[in-house]
Amino acid sequence: MFYTSTRNKSIKVTASQAIAQGISEEGGLFVPCEIPQVSLDTVGKMVSMPYTERAKTILKEYLTDFSEEELDYCVEGAYAAEKFSSDKIAPTVCVNKNENILELWHGPTCAFKDMALQLLPYLMTVSAKKTAEGKTIVILVATSGDTGKAALEGFKDVENTKILVFYPVDGVSPMQKLQMTTQEGENVAVCAIKGNFDDAQSAVKSIFTNDDIKAKLAEKNMMFSSANSINWGRLVPQIVYYFSTYCDLLDTGKIALGDEINVVVPTGNFGNILAAYYAKRMGLPIKKLVCASNSNNVLTDFLTSGYYNKNREFFTTTSPSMDILISSNLERLLYHISGDDDALVSDLMNKLSSNGEYKVSDKLINDIKELFAAGYCDEKSVFATIKEQFDDYGYLCDTHTAVAVSVYLDYVKNTNDDIPTVIDSTASPYKFSASVLDAVTGEKSTLDEFDIVDELSKVTKTSVPKPLQALKEKNVRFTQVCSKENMSDMVFTLLNL
């Protein structure tokens, strides 16, 4: 299995090279040259497997330069039982009739990013030994909230790595901020930026491709890589849980082998739903991929019109991990759907960079519409959905999951496509406790963060995740703030260079 770049398909690298490097030299994203196929017979055999074995079954198709022993080391280390609060790792919960919630937040940071970012450090370590022996890898991360903490936790004190995380100063929840600024580890650093996630993400991409900066790092025997979903090593673990949830539905008798399901994903950067696209391409019987956006509905507009325009009002919402106007992983989809047209993708990305917009052909957007549906949910509907799910079904969900549920209900109403559906739940409700409590009670709380957490537990009779409860006792380590223009200087400051 080789990988190429979305902007230069003459490039051919191994999985290890793609993971260690993170992003292609010219700014393109690495994608598999071919998408492997998994038979329904194999899916049927996966039903009786634990999550770790399901992961190995899928990952070995993509990580062909990893030995069986190396893959065992990575997967068993990442998904060790003591790291997750559910023995299923990513359990599927039936809420109502055909509504099934895939809970992806039982890891150490209580967000879906753990599913990939517990595995990525292992993949990175093995990849570096193959391709960059002796170098210190500097993991550079822009986060809208959850990626930052999950990456920090995953790479904490990992040998021969340093990790730097930048987050929008006013664009994360209080709990997300506390998780990052109290992070332990000798190789970690965190800095807020004056701006939004898109500012941070654009600056990180610019730093990655800056030859002067890379040369300065090389003098110190260092190299950049990424823990954002622009790194293939972040995306490939996410493919696994779509196969796993299908197996869970088979196991509980909700579907029979070969039955189609729909998948609904709350997404801002398009990585989580792109992983479901890869699963579908591999042969998993997914009928429709439903993309759920919040008020920053740039993806909904594109998926329904073919016109991408980031030149619009930016909303700071109660689902901050989706407050994104530049959806990086859409580039990968455009490459695959266009028939691997790297020249087209390069042109579209240049237009996005220079003008903030692009338009694709009618054929291309129609081909995308065959696979994807899209909808968005405003703040009022988020709160109403949280309350409805709890009052009617006793299920407590966070703000991001509520976006997906609301879009799912609208999709069924508009299409009558009411087949068994999996809805991604991307974070514990306790990561956004103030909003969730307000939604459940119908009143605005004036308590502080941890009192709100306790009150939410009391009102809903649910348990506070241990990692979040433990934050009460931790000291804030990182208080730096910089402008988006000074992020490159801050990188060197944080690295003590």
Short mmCIF file of C-alpha atoms in Angstrom, two decimals, residues 41-211:
data_model
loop_
_atom_site.label_atom_id
_atom_site.label_comp_id
_atom_site.label_asym_id
_atom_site.label_seq_id
_atom_site.Cartn_x
_atom_site.Cartn_y
_atom_site.Cartn_z
CA ASP A 41 -17.61 -12.61 5.23
CA THR A 42 -14.73 -10.86 7.00
CA VAL A 43 -17.16 -8.39 8.62
CA GLY A 44 -19.20 -11.33 9.89
CA LYS A 45 -16.11 -12.87 11.47
CA MET A 46 -15.30 -9.55 13.18
CA VAL A 47 -18.55 -9.66 15.21
CA SER A 48 -17.08 -12.01 17.82
CA MET A 49 -13.81 -10.09 18.05
CA PRO A 50 -12.89 -7.54 20.76
CA TYR A 51 -12.24 -3.99 19.56
CA THR A 52 -8.48 -4.54 19.40
CA GLU A 53 -8.82 -7.43 16.95
CA ARG A 54 -11.34 -5.52 14.85
CA ALA A 55 -8.81 -2.68 14.70
CA LYS A 56 -5.99 -4.95 13.56
CA THR A 57 -8.22 -6.47 10.87
CA ILE A 58 -8.86 -3.07 9.29
CA LEU A 59 -5.53 -1.34 9.99
CA LYS A 60 -3.38 -4.08 8.47
CA GLU A 61 -4.99 -3.30 5.10
CA TYR A 62 -3.57 0.23 5.21
CA LEU A 63 -0.37 -0.15 7.26
CA THR A 64 1.27 -2.74 5.08
CA ASP A 65 4.83 -1.75 6.02
CA PHE A 66 4.08 -2.50 9.70
CA SER A 67 4.91 -6.02 10.81
CA GLU A 68 2.31 -8.07 12.67
CA GLU A 69 4.34 -7.58 15.86
CA GLU A 70 4.50 -3.81 15.33
CA LEU A 71 0.75 -3.60 14.74
CA ASP A 72 0.08 -5.67 17.87
CA TYR A 73 2.31 -3.33 19.89
CA CYS A 74 0.49 -0.25 18.60
CA VAL A 75 -3.10 -1.47 18.93
CA GLU A 76 -2.78 -3.29 22.26
CA GLY A 77 -0.99 -0.28 23.77
CA ALA A 78 -3.50 2.26 22.46
CA TYR A 79 -6.67 0.44 23.47
CA ALA A 80 -5.54 -1.06 26.77
CA ALA A 81 -8.54 -1.70 29.00
CA GLU A 82 -7.39 0.62 31.79
CA LYS A 83 -7.48 3.63 29.42
CA PHE A 84 -11.18 3.32 28.55
CA SER A 85 -14.26 3.38 30.77
CA SER A 86 -16.08 0.87 28.55
CA ASP A 87 -14.77 -2.62 27.84
CA LYS A 88 -16.20 -2.23 24.33
CA ILE A 89 -13.95 0.85 23.82
CA ALA A 90 -16.58 2.45 21.53
CA PRO A 91 -20.01 1.05 22.52
CA THR A 92 -23.16 1.43 20.43
CA VAL A 93 -26.25 2.41 22.43
CA CYS A 94 -29.77 1.96 21.05
CA VAL A 95 -31.75 5.07 22.03
CA ASN A 96 -34.98 4.70 20.09
CA LYS A 97 -36.15 2.43 17.27
CA ASN A 98 -33.53 2.98 14.54
CA GLU A 99 -31.53 5.64 16.40
CA ASN A 100 -28.24 4.17 17.62
CA ILE A 101 -25.58 6.29 19.29
CA LEU A 102 -21.92 5.36 18.75
CA GLU A 103 -20.23 6.60 21.93
CA LEU A 104 -16.68 7.57 21.01
CA TRP A 105 -15.80 9.35 24.26
CA HIS A 106 -14.91 6.64 26.77
CA GLY A 107 -11.16 7.34 26.52
CA PRO A 108 -8.89 9.32 28.86
CA THR A 109 -9.95 12.80 27.63
CA CYS A 110 -13.68 12.01 27.19
CA ALA A 111 -13.77 12.92 23.49
CA PHE A 112 -13.78 10.98 20.23
CA LYS A 113 -10.27 12.19 19.39
CA ASP A 114 -8.95 9.58 21.86
CA MET A 115 -9.95 6.84 19.42
CA ALA A 116 -7.20 8.04 17.08
CA LEU A 117 -4.86 9.97 19.37
CA GLN A 118 -4.23 7.07 21.72
CA LEU A 119 -3.02 5.11 18.69
CA LEU A 120 -1.16 7.84 16.78
CA PRO A 121 1.83 8.12 19.17
CA TYR A 122 2.45 4.41 18.75
CA LEU A 123 2.12 4.67 14.97
CA MET A 124 4.39 7.72 15.00
CA THR A 125 7.06 6.03 17.11
CA VAL A 126 7.19 2.97 14.86
CA SER A 127 7.10 5.14 11.72
CA ALA A 128 9.91 7.40 12.95
CA LYS A 129 12.17 4.41 13.57
CA LYS A 130 11.61 3.35 9.98
CA THR A 131 11.97 6.78 8.34
CA ALA A 132 13.49 9.35 10.73
CA GLU A 133 15.73 7.45 13.14
CA GLY A 134 17.44 9.71 15.68
CA LYS A 135 15.33 12.81 15.02
CA THR A 136 13.06 14.55 17.50
CA ILE A 137 9.59 14.88 16.03
CA VAL A 138 7.81 18.15 16.87
CA ILE A 139 4.06 17.59 16.83
CA LEU A 140 2.37 20.86 15.93
CA VAL A 141 -1.37 21.02 16.64
CA ALA A 142 -4.15 23.52 16.04
CA THR A 143 -7.26 22.64 18.02
CA SER A 144 -10.86 23.71 18.32
CA GLY A 145 -10.93 21.99 21.70
CA ASP A 146 -10.81 18.20 21.78
CA THR A 147 -7.85 17.39 19.52
CA GLY A 148 -5.51 19.46 21.69
CA LYS A 149 -6.12 17.60 24.94
CA ALA A 150 -6.28 14.19 23.28
CA ALA A 151 -2.98 14.84 21.47
CA LEU A 152 -1.31 16.17 24.61
CA GLU A 153 -2.40 13.13 26.57
CA GLY A 154 -1.38 10.72 23.83
CA PHE A 155 2.09 12.19 23.27
CA LYS A 156 2.82 13.02 26.92
CA ASP A 157 6.43 11.99 27.67
CA VAL A 158 6.68 9.88 24.49
CA GLU A 159 10.38 9.48 23.71
CA ASN A 160 11.90 11.67 20.97
CA THR A 161 8.77 13.82 20.58
CA LYS A 162 7.69 17.29 21.58
CA ILE A 163 4.11 18.52 21.23
CA LEU A 164 2.94 22.12 20.86
CA VAL A 165 -0.78 22.93 20.94
CA PHE A 166 -2.45 26.20 19.88
CA TYR A 167 -6.11 26.90 20.67
CA PRO A 168 -8.42 29.92 20.12
CA VAL A 169 -8.44 31.92 23.37
CA ASP A 170 -12.22 32.40 23.39
CA GLY A 171 -13.20 29.39 21.28
CA VAL A 172 -13.17 26.41 23.66
CA SER A 173 -15.29 25.41 26.63
CA PRO A 174 -13.99 26.07 30.18
CA MET A 175 -13.52 22.33 30.67
CA GLN A 176 -11.59 21.96 27.40
CA LYS A 177 -9.34 24.88 28.37
CA LEU A 178 -8.65 23.41 31.80
CA GLN A 179 -7.83 20.04 30.28
CA MET A 180 -5.15 21.62 28.09
CA THR A 181 -3.67 24.22 30.42
CA THR A 182 -3.21 21.71 33.27
CA GLN A 183 -1.58 19.08 31.05
CA GLU A 184 1.27 17.14 32.63
CA GLY A 185 4.40 16.00 30.79
CA GLU A 186 7.91 17.27 30.18
CA ASN A 187 7.60 17.42 26.38
CA VAL A 188 4.33 19.38 26.13
CA ALA A 189 3.48 23.07 25.67
CA VAL A 190 0.20 24.93 25.16
CA CYS A 191 -0.53 28.45 23.92
CA ALA A 192 -3.77 30.36 23.21
CA ILE A 193 -4.05 32.52 20.10
CA LYS A 194 -6.01 35.69 19.52
CA GLY A 195 -8.27 34.39 16.76
CA ASN A 196 -10.42 31.41 15.87
CA PHE A 197 -9.59 27.81 14.98
CA ASP A 198 -9.28 28.58 11.27
CA ASP A 199 -6.60 31.17 12.09
CA ALA A 200 -4.68 28.62 14.11
CA GLN A 201 -5.07 25.89 11.49
CA SER A 202 -3.97 28.15 8.62
CA ALA A 203 -0.92 29.29 10.59
CA VAL A 204 0.05 25.70 11.40
CA LYS A 205 -0.18 24.69 7.72
CA SER A 206 1.93 27.72 6.80
CA ILE A 207 4.58 26.81 9.38
CA PHE A 208 4.65 23.22 8.12
CA THR A 209 5.55 24.31 4.60
CA ASN A 210 7.95 27.15 5.54
CA ASP A 211 11.42 26.13 4.31
#
